[in-house]
Amino acid sequence: QQQVKQSPQSLIVQKGGISIINCAYENTAFDYFPWYQQFPGKGPALLIAIRPDVSEKKEGRFTISFNKSAKQFSLHIMDSQPGDSATYFCAASQDPTGTASKLTFGTGTRLQVTL
Amino acid sequence: DTGVSQDPRHKITKRGQNVTFRCDPISEHNRLYWYRQTLGQGPEFLTYFQNEAQLEKSRLLSDRFSAERPKGSFSTLEIQRTEQGDSAMYLCASSPTWGTGELFFGEGSRLTVL
């Protein structure tokens, strides 16, 4: 069973702080690692994604750090805002055609950003 | 701008009844996926289509589950003889065949089996 393990299960961060969520995977064939954000009553939406040929990717306040040798990757949310309060899922997939299709998701982290 | 739409959004049924969910993907997307999400868990892959062809099915998809995409546009997911364990959010997603890898999810169909 291919797995992606995510921690912590929940996280409370003060406004302006840094939120850090970690994931670890087992299947070395995975070559695409996205993070999805899900608000209550909504479907997940892509936040940011990385391929294993780079160790870090930054988009605005969101950064993915990737450690291929450790088979770990993490999401950092800088200057966390109350609007960031949501559930975050890491995921991974392999696709020989070069485009991701079947994603294996982590169990999710519920982030609450307090004032 | 139309995203992925799913219908119904909520379905309450009694154990043993059949239910059907419909998904309309983004129009230019060839790939369509079904995922299942239970409370406190991440989405789990069920099946996906490339146009009208069902290319992969998860072992999670028991014989009571069937999915179709007859004309390569909308898709239906039918669950026969529902069980309480089928209670979950059923998410549909779509993507272009050659894209960035991003899946575009609908808001889901929540099933409650009494």
PDB file of C-alpha atoms in Angstrom:
ATOM      1  CA  GLN A   1       0.000   0.000   0.000  1.00  0.00           C
ATOM      2  CA  GLN A   2       1.478   3.284  -1.077  1.00  0.00           C
ATOM      3  CA  GLN A   3       1.330   5.752   1.777  1.00  0.00           C
ATOM      4  CA  VAL A   4       1.906   9.374   2.493  1.00  0.00           C
ATOM      5  CA  LYS A   5       2.187  10.177   6.184  1.00  0.00           C
ATOM      6  CA  GLN A   6       1.307  13.688   7.313  1.00  0.00           C
ATOM      7  CA  SER A   7       1.828  15.532  10.577  1.00  0.00           C
ATOM      8  CA  PRO A   8       0.647  17.220  12.672  1.00  0.00           C
ATOM      9  CA  GLN A   9      -3.020  16.361  12.616  1.00  0.00           C
ATOM     10  CA  SER A  10      -3.914  19.854  13.793  1.00  0.00           C
ATOM     11  CA  LEU A  11      -2.044  23.095  14.224  1.00  0.00           C
ATOM     12  CA  ILE A  12      -2.833  26.399  15.891  1.00  0.00           C
ATOM     13  CA  VAL A  13      -0.708  29.372  14.878  1.00  0.00           C
ATOM     14  CA  GLN A  14      -0.959  33.027  15.770  1.00  0.00           C
ATOM     15  CA  LYS A  15      -1.528  35.560  13.046  1.00  0.00           C
ATOM     16  CA  GLY A  16       1.794  36.489  11.503  1.00  0.00           C
ATOM     17  CA  GLY A  17       3.459  33.252  12.580  1.00  0.00           C
ATOM     18  CA  ILE A  18       4.890  30.436  10.485  1.00  0.00           C
ATOM     19  CA  SER A  19       2.851  27.281   9.896  1.00  0.00           C
ATOM     20  CA  ILE A  20       4.814  24.125   9.119  1.00  0.00           C
ATOM     21  CA  ILE A  21       3.288  20.849   7.959  1.00  0.00           C
ATOM     22  CA  ASN A  22       5.346  17.769   7.231  1.00  0.00           C
ATOM     23  CA  CYS A  23       4.887  14.744   5.021  1.00  0.00           C
ATOM     24  CA  ALA A  24       6.835  11.574   4.388  1.00  0.00           C
ATOM     25  CA  TYR A  25       6.407   9.088   1.593  1.00  0.00           C
ATOM     26  CA  GLU A  26       7.541   5.551   0.909  1.00  0.00           C
ATOM     27  CA  ASN A  27       7.324   5.018  -2.821  1.00  0.00           C
ATOM     28  CA  THR A  28      10.512   6.258  -4.481  1.00  0.00           C
ATOM     29  CA  ALA A  29       8.701   6.234  -7.825  1.00  0.00           C
ATOM     30  CA  PHE A  30       6.624   9.238  -6.787  1.00  0.00           C
ATOM     31  CA  ASP A  31       7.646  12.224  -8.869  1.00  0.00           C
ATOM     32  CA  TYR A  32       5.020  14.850  -8.182  1.00  0.00           C
ATOM     33  CA  PHE A  33       4.221  16.320  -4.769  1.00  0.00           C
ATOM     34  CA  PRO A  34       1.342  18.788  -4.498  1.00  0.00           C
ATOM     35  CA  TRP A  35      -0.299  20.438  -1.530  1.00  0.00           C
ATOM     36  CA  TYR A  36      -4.036  20.940  -1.567  1.00  0.00           C
ATOM     37  CA  GLN A  37      -6.077  23.326   0.573  1.00  0.00           C
ATOM     38  CA  GLN A  38      -9.630  22.501   1.553  1.00  0.00           C
ATOM     39  CA  PHE A  39     -12.176  24.777   3.186  1.00  0.00           C
ATOM     40  CA  PRO A  40     -15.274  23.333   4.900  1.00  0.00           C
ATOM     41  CA  GLY A  41     -17.910  22.287   2.381  1.00  0.00           C
ATOM     42  CA  LYS A  42     -15.557  22.717  -0.562  1.00  0.00           C
ATOM     43  CA  GLY A  43     -13.434  20.415  -2.628  1.00  0.00           C
ATOM     44  CA  PRO A  44      -9.641  20.476  -2.317  1.00  0.00           C
ATOM     45  CA  ALA A  45      -7.833  23.076  -4.426  1.00  0.00           C
ATOM     46  CA  LEU A  46      -4.207  23.009  -5.487  1.00  0.00           C
ATOM     47  CA  LEU A  47      -2.024  25.354  -3.476  1.00  0.00           C
ATOM     48  CA  ILE A  48       1.489  24.616  -4.672  1.00  0.00           C
ATOM     49  CA  ALA A  49       3.362  21.619  -6.100  1.00  0.00           C
ATOM     50  CA  ILE A  50       6.940  20.471  -6.568  1.00  0.00           C
ATOM     51  CA  ARG A  51       8.839  17.932  -8.674  1.00  0.00           C
ATOM     52  CA  PRO A  52      11.847  16.100  -7.175  1.00  0.00           C
ATOM     53  CA  ASP A  53      14.393  17.859  -9.364  1.00  0.00           C
ATOM     54  CA  VAL A  54      14.327  20.897  -7.071  1.00  0.00           C
ATOM     55  CA  SER A  55      14.664  21.149  -3.296  1.00  0.00           C
ATOM     56  CA  GLU A  56      12.469  24.177  -2.751  1.00  0.00           C
ATOM     57  CA  LYS A  57       9.652  26.048  -4.431  1.00  0.00           C
ATOM     58  CA  LYS A  58       8.174  29.312  -3.275  1.00  0.00           C
ATOM     59  CA  GLU A  59       4.940  30.981  -4.310  1.00  0.00           C
ATOM     60  CA  GLY A  60       4.095  34.064  -2.323  1.00  0.00           C
ATOM     61  CA  ARG A  61       3.802  33.138   1.353  1.00  0.00           C
ATOM     62  CA  PHE A  62       3.834  29.401   0.592  1.00  0.00           C
ATOM     63  CA  THR A  63       7.019  27.343   0.297  1.00  0.00           C
ATOM     64  CA  ILE A  64       7.564  23.634  -0.278  1.00  0.00           C
ATOM     65  CA  SER A  65      10.814  22.149   0.958  1.00  0.00           C
ATOM     66  CA  PHE A  66      11.731  18.768  -0.501  1.00  0.00           C
ATOM     67  CA  ASN A  67      14.302  16.267   0.778  1.00  0.00           C
ATOM     68  CA  LYS A  68      14.612  13.425  -1.703  1.00  0.00           C
ATOM     69  CA  SER A  69      17.086  11.357   0.305  1.00  0.00           C
ATOM     70  CA  ALA A  70      14.887  11.481   3.400  1.00  0.00           C
ATOM     71  CA  LYS A  71      11.703  11.045   1.335  1.00  0.00           C
ATOM     72  CA  GLN A  72      10.151  13.996   3.094  1.00  0.00           C
ATOM     73  CA  PHE A  73       8.580  17.271   2.071  1.00  0.00           C
ATOM     74  CA  SER A  74       7.019  20.091   3.983  1.00  0.00           C
ATOM     75  CA  LEU A  75       4.804  23.126   3.534  1.00  0.00           C
ATOM     76  CA  HIS A  76       5.724  26.411   5.159  1.00  0.00           C
ATOM     77  CA  ILE A  77       3.178  29.204   5.364  1.00  0.00           C
ATOM     78  CA  MET A  78       4.847  32.476   6.222  1.00  0.00           C
ATOM     79  CA  ASP A  79       2.976  35.366   7.867  1.00  0.00           C
ATOM     80  CA  SER A  80      -0.022  33.097   8.485  1.00  0.00           C
ATOM     81  CA  GLN A  81      -3.391  34.809   8.215  1.00  0.00           C
ATOM     82  CA  PRO A  82      -6.848  33.905   9.576  1.00  0.00           C
ATOM     83  CA  GLY A  83      -7.936  33.313   5.979  1.00  0.00           C
ATOM     84  CA  ASP A  84      -5.385  30.482   5.818  1.00  0.00           C
ATOM     85  CA  SER A  85      -7.455  28.528   8.339  1.00  0.00           C
ATOM     86  CA  ALA A  86      -8.313  25.370   6.431  1.00  0.00           C
ATOM     87  CA  THR A  87      -7.325  21.724   6.110  1.00  0.00           C
ATOM     88  CA  TYR A  88      -4.139  21.075   4.170  1.00  0.00           C
ATOM     89  CA  PHE A  89      -3.363  17.815   2.417  1.00  0.00           C
ATOM     90  CA  CYS A  90      -0.053  16.717   1.025  1.00  0.00           C
ATOM     91  CA  ALA A  91      -0.173  14.259  -1.838  1.00  0.00           C
ATOM     92  CA  ALA A  92       2.077  12.344  -4.172  1.00  0.00           C
ATOM     93  CA  SER A  93       1.819  10.533  -7.450  1.00  0.00           C
ATOM     94  CA  GLN A  94       3.741   8.904 -10.247  1.00  0.00           C
ATOM     95  CA  ASP A  95       2.733   9.031 -13.843  1.00  0.00           C
ATOM     96  CA  PRO A  96       4.812   7.665 -16.684  1.00  0.00           C
ATOM     97  CA  THR A  97       3.175  10.057 -19.122  1.00  0.00           C
ATOM     98  CA  GLY A  98       4.576  12.976 -17.201  1.00  0.00           C
ATOM     99  CA  THR A  99       1.316  14.355 -15.908  1.00  0.00           C
ATOM    100  CA  ALA A 100      -0.037  13.489 -12.498  1.00  0.00           C
ATOM    101  CA  SER A 101      -3.245  11.537 -12.338  1.00  0.00           C
ATOM    102  CA  LYS A 102      -3.790   9.222  -9.381  1.00  0.00           C
ATOM    103  CA  LEU A 103      -2.906  11.079  -6.219  1.00  0.00           C
ATOM    104  CA  THR A 104      -2.209   9.463  -2.867  1.00  0.00           C
ATOM    105  CA  PHE A 105      -3.203  11.931  -0.166  1.00  0.00           C
ATOM    106  CA  GLY A 106      -2.021  12.355   3.391  1.00  0.00           C
ATOM    107  CA  THR A 107      -4.529  12.392   6.214  1.00  0.00           C
ATOM    108  CA  GLY A 108      -4.672  16.167   6.426  1.00  0.00           C
ATOM    109  CA  THR A 109      -3.713  18.924   8.852  1.00  0.00           C
ATOM    110  CA  ARG A 110      -6.355  21.235  10.223  1.00  0.00           C
ATOM    111  CA  LEU A 111      -4.771  24.670  10.542  1.00  0.00           C
ATOM    112  CA  GLN A 112      -6.286  27.376  12.691  1.00  0.00           C
ATOM    113  CA  VAL A 113      -4.762  30.841  12.614  1.00  0.00           C
ATOM    114  CA  THR A 114      -5.762  32.915  15.603  1.00  0.00           C
ATOM    115  CA  LEU A 115      -5.818  36.696  15.920  1.00  0.00           C
TER     116      LEU A 115
ATOM    117  CA  ASP B   1     -16.383  30.253 -15.668  1.00  0.00           C
ATOM    118  CA  THR B   2     -17.716  26.796 -14.858  1.00  0.00           C
ATOM    119  CA  GLY B   3     -15.715  24.464 -12.684  1.00  0.00           C
ATOM    120  CA  VAL B   4     -16.462  20.845 -11.861  1.00  0.00           C
ATOM    121  CA  SER B   5     -20.054  20.437 -10.775  1.00  0.00           C
ATOM    122  CA  GLN B   6     -21.521  17.566  -8.815  1.00  0.00           C
ATOM    123  CA  ASP B   7     -25.087  16.570  -8.150  1.00  0.00           C
ATOM    124  CA  PRO B   8     -26.667  16.025  -5.717  1.00  0.00           C
ATOM    125  CA  ARG B   9     -24.634  17.820  -3.078  1.00  0.00           C
ATOM    126  CA  HIS B  10     -26.239  15.822  -0.307  1.00  0.00           C
ATOM    127  CA  LYS B  11     -27.964  12.463  -0.339  1.00  0.00           C
ATOM    128  CA  ILE B  12     -29.510  10.658   2.609  1.00  0.00           C
ATOM    129  CA  THR B  13     -30.580   7.112   1.955  1.00  0.00           C
ATOM    130  CA  LYS B  14     -31.512   3.982   3.789  1.00  0.00           C
ATOM    131  CA  ARG B  15     -29.250   0.981   3.860  1.00  0.00           C
ATOM    132  CA  GLY B  16     -29.831  -1.277   0.892  1.00  0.00           C
ATOM    133  CA  GLN B  17     -30.966   1.452  -1.480  1.00  0.00           C
ATOM    134  CA  ASN B  18     -29.138   2.407  -4.673  1.00  0.00           C
ATOM    135  CA  VAL B  19     -27.762   5.887  -5.206  1.00  0.00           C
ATOM    136  CA  THR B  20     -26.266   7.644  -8.210  1.00  0.00           C
ATOM    137  CA  PHE B  21     -24.045  10.694  -8.320  1.00  0.00           C
ATOM    138  CA  ARG B  22     -23.344  12.813 -11.359  1.00  0.00           C
ATOM    139  CA  CYS B  23     -20.221  14.775 -12.200  1.00  0.00           C
ATOM    140  CA  ASP B  24     -19.825  17.357 -14.947  1.00  0.00           C
ATOM    141  CA  PRO B  25     -16.122  18.092 -15.481  1.00  0.00           C
ATOM    142  CA  ILE B  26     -14.548  21.211 -16.908  1.00  0.00           C
ATOM    143  CA  SER B  27     -15.513  20.976 -20.558  1.00  0.00           C
ATOM    144  CA  GLU B  28     -12.078  20.730 -22.153  1.00  0.00           C
ATOM    145  CA  HIS B  29     -10.740  18.197 -19.647  1.00  0.00           C
ATOM    146  CA  ASN B  30     -10.287  14.647 -20.947  1.00  0.00           C
ATOM    147  CA  ARG B  31      -9.532  13.036 -17.600  1.00  0.00           C
ATOM    148  CA  LEU B  32     -12.109  12.545 -14.900  1.00  0.00           C
ATOM    149  CA  TYR B  33     -11.502  11.075 -11.456  1.00  0.00           C
ATOM    150  CA  TRP B  34     -13.604   9.883  -8.553  1.00  0.00           C
ATOM    151  CA  TYR B  35     -12.297  10.048  -5.010  1.00  0.00           C
ATOM    152  CA  ARG B  36     -13.897   9.219  -1.676  1.00  0.00           C
ATOM    153  CA  GLN B  37     -13.246  11.227   1.473  1.00  0.00           C
ATOM    154  CA  THR B  38     -14.328  10.159   4.945  1.00  0.00           C
ATOM    155  CA  LEU B  39     -14.349  12.449   7.961  1.00  0.00           C
ATOM    156  CA  GLY B  40     -10.876  13.399   9.077  1.00  0.00           C
ATOM    157  CA  GLN B  41      -9.162  11.641   6.188  1.00  0.00           C
ATOM    158  CA  GLY B  42      -7.657  12.605   2.892  1.00  0.00           C
ATOM    159  CA  PRO B  43      -9.362  11.767  -0.382  1.00  0.00           C
ATOM    160  CA  GLU B  44      -8.865   8.187  -1.561  1.00  0.00           C
ATOM    161  CA  PHE B  45      -8.654   7.378  -5.253  1.00  0.00           C
ATOM    162  CA  LEU B  46     -11.509   5.279  -6.629  1.00  0.00           C
ATOM    163  CA  THR B  47     -11.259   5.374 -10.401  1.00  0.00           C
ATOM    164  CA  TYR B  48     -10.422   7.511 -13.414  1.00  0.00           C
ATOM    165  CA  PHE B  49     -11.410   7.933 -17.021  1.00  0.00           C
ATOM    166  CA  GLN B  50      -9.546   9.106 -20.073  1.00  0.00           C
ATOM    167  CA  ASN B  51     -12.407  10.293 -22.256  1.00  0.00           C
ATOM    168  CA  GLU B  52     -14.938   7.446 -22.075  1.00  0.00           C
ATOM    169  CA  ALA B  53     -12.416   4.744 -21.170  1.00  0.00           C
ATOM    170  CA  GLN B  54     -12.160   3.712 -17.535  1.00  0.00           C
ATOM    171  CA  LEU B  55      -8.406   3.217 -17.189  1.00  0.00           C
ATOM    172  CA  GLU B  56      -7.976   2.322 -13.546  1.00  0.00           C
ATOM    173  CA  LYS B  57     -10.065   1.179 -10.622  1.00  0.00           C
ATOM    174  CA  SER B  58      -9.000   1.040  -7.007  1.00  0.00           C
ATOM    175  CA  ARG B  59      -9.493  -2.082  -4.928  1.00  0.00           C
ATOM    176  CA  LEU B  60     -11.680   0.194  -2.790  1.00  0.00           C
ATOM    177  CA  LEU B  61     -14.240   0.082  -5.587  1.00  0.00           C
ATOM    178  CA  SER B  62     -16.216  -3.010  -4.671  1.00  0.00           C
ATOM    179  CA  ASP B  63     -18.626  -4.788  -7.014  1.00  0.00           C
ATOM    180  CA  ARG B  64     -21.413  -2.607  -5.656  1.00  0.00           C
ATOM    181  CA  PHE B  65     -19.784   0.466  -7.170  1.00  0.00           C
ATOM    182  CA  SER B  66     -19.900   1.252 -10.856  1.00  0.00           C
ATOM    183  CA  ALA B  67     -18.784   4.326 -12.720  1.00  0.00           C
ATOM    184  CA  GLU B  68     -19.456   5.343 -16.266  1.00  0.00           C
ATOM    185  CA  ARG B  69     -18.568   8.136 -18.627  1.00  0.00           C
ATOM    186  CA  PRO B  70     -20.534   7.129 -21.701  1.00  0.00           C
ATOM    187  CA  LYS B  71     -19.791  10.004 -24.050  1.00  0.00           C
ATOM    188  CA  GLY B  72     -16.576  11.212 -22.529  1.00  0.00           C
ATOM    189  CA  SER B  73     -18.284  14.172 -20.918  1.00  0.00           C
ATOM    190  CA  PHE B  74     -20.231  13.767 -17.674  1.00  0.00           C
ATOM    191  CA  SER B  75     -19.774  10.767 -15.425  1.00  0.00           C
ATOM    192  CA  THR B  76     -21.990   8.858 -13.017  1.00  0.00           C
ATOM    193  CA  LEU B  77     -21.028   6.886  -9.945  1.00  0.00           C
ATOM    194  CA  GLU B  78     -23.612   4.368  -8.789  1.00  0.00           C
ATOM    195  CA  ILE B  79     -23.579   2.565  -5.489  1.00  0.00           C
ATOM    196  CA  GLN B  80     -25.876  -0.434  -5.239  1.00  0.00           C
ATOM    197  CA  ARG B  81     -27.212  -1.886  -1.988  1.00  0.00           C
ATOM    198  CA  THR B  82     -25.677   0.883   0.086  1.00  0.00           C
ATOM    199  CA  GLU B  83     -24.091   0.102   3.435  1.00  0.00           C
ATOM    200  CA  GLN B  84     -23.433   2.399   6.380  1.00  0.00           C
ATOM    201  CA  GLY B  85     -19.737   2.192   5.591  1.00  0.00           C
ATOM    202  CA  ASP B  86     -20.420   3.901   2.262  1.00  0.00           C
ATOM    203  CA  SER B  87     -21.195   7.144   4.085  1.00  0.00           C
ATOM    204  CA  ALA B  88     -18.618   9.615   2.822  1.00  0.00           C
ATOM    205  CA  MET B  89     -18.010  12.575   0.574  1.00  0.00           C
ATOM    206  CA  TYR B  90     -17.648  11.512  -3.041  1.00  0.00           C
ATOM    207  CA  LEU B  91     -15.403  13.923  -4.888  1.00  0.00           C
ATOM    208  CA  CYS B  92     -15.078  14.274  -8.619  1.00  0.00           C
ATOM    209  CA  ALA B  93     -12.096  15.927 -10.249  1.00  0.00           C
ATOM    210  CA  SER B  94     -10.983  16.598 -13.789  1.00  0.00           C
ATOM    211  CA  SER B  95      -7.784  17.514 -15.578  1.00  0.00           C
ATOM    212  CA  PRO B  96      -6.493  17.933 -19.083  1.00  0.00           C
ATOM    213  CA  THR B  97      -4.494  15.027 -20.449  1.00  0.00           C
ATOM    214  CA  TRP B  98      -1.365  17.112 -20.822  1.00  0.00           C
ATOM    215  CA  GLY B  99      -1.248  19.669 -18.072  1.00  0.00           C
ATOM    216  CA  THR B 100       0.616  20.643 -14.969  1.00  0.00           C
ATOM    217  CA  GLY B 101      -0.765  17.726 -12.974  1.00  0.00           C
ATOM    218  CA  GLU B 102      -3.337  19.824 -11.172  1.00  0.00           C
ATOM    219  CA  LEU B 103      -6.649  18.179 -10.394  1.00  0.00           C
ATOM    220  CA  PHE B 104      -9.699  20.426 -10.333  1.00  0.00           C
ATOM    221  CA  PHE B 105     -12.127  19.158  -7.736  1.00  0.00           C
ATOM    222  CA  GLY B 106     -15.841  19.693  -7.434  1.00  0.00           C
ATOM    223  CA  GLU B 107     -17.479  20.443  -4.109  1.00  0.00           C
ATOM    224  CA  GLY B 108     -18.444  16.823  -3.643  1.00  0.00           C
ATOM    225  CA  SER B 109     -21.560  14.771  -3.031  1.00  0.00           C
ATOM    226  CA  ARG B 110     -22.068  13.856   0.593  1.00  0.00           C
ATOM    227  CA  LEU B 111     -23.710  10.490   1.144  1.00  0.00           C
ATOM    228  CA  THR B 112     -25.293   9.501   4.452  1.00  0.00           C
ATOM    229  CA  VAL B 113     -26.531   5.936   4.747  1.00  0.00           C
ATOM    230  CA  LEU B 114     -28.925   5.362   7.633  1.00  0.00           C
TER     231      LEU B 114
END
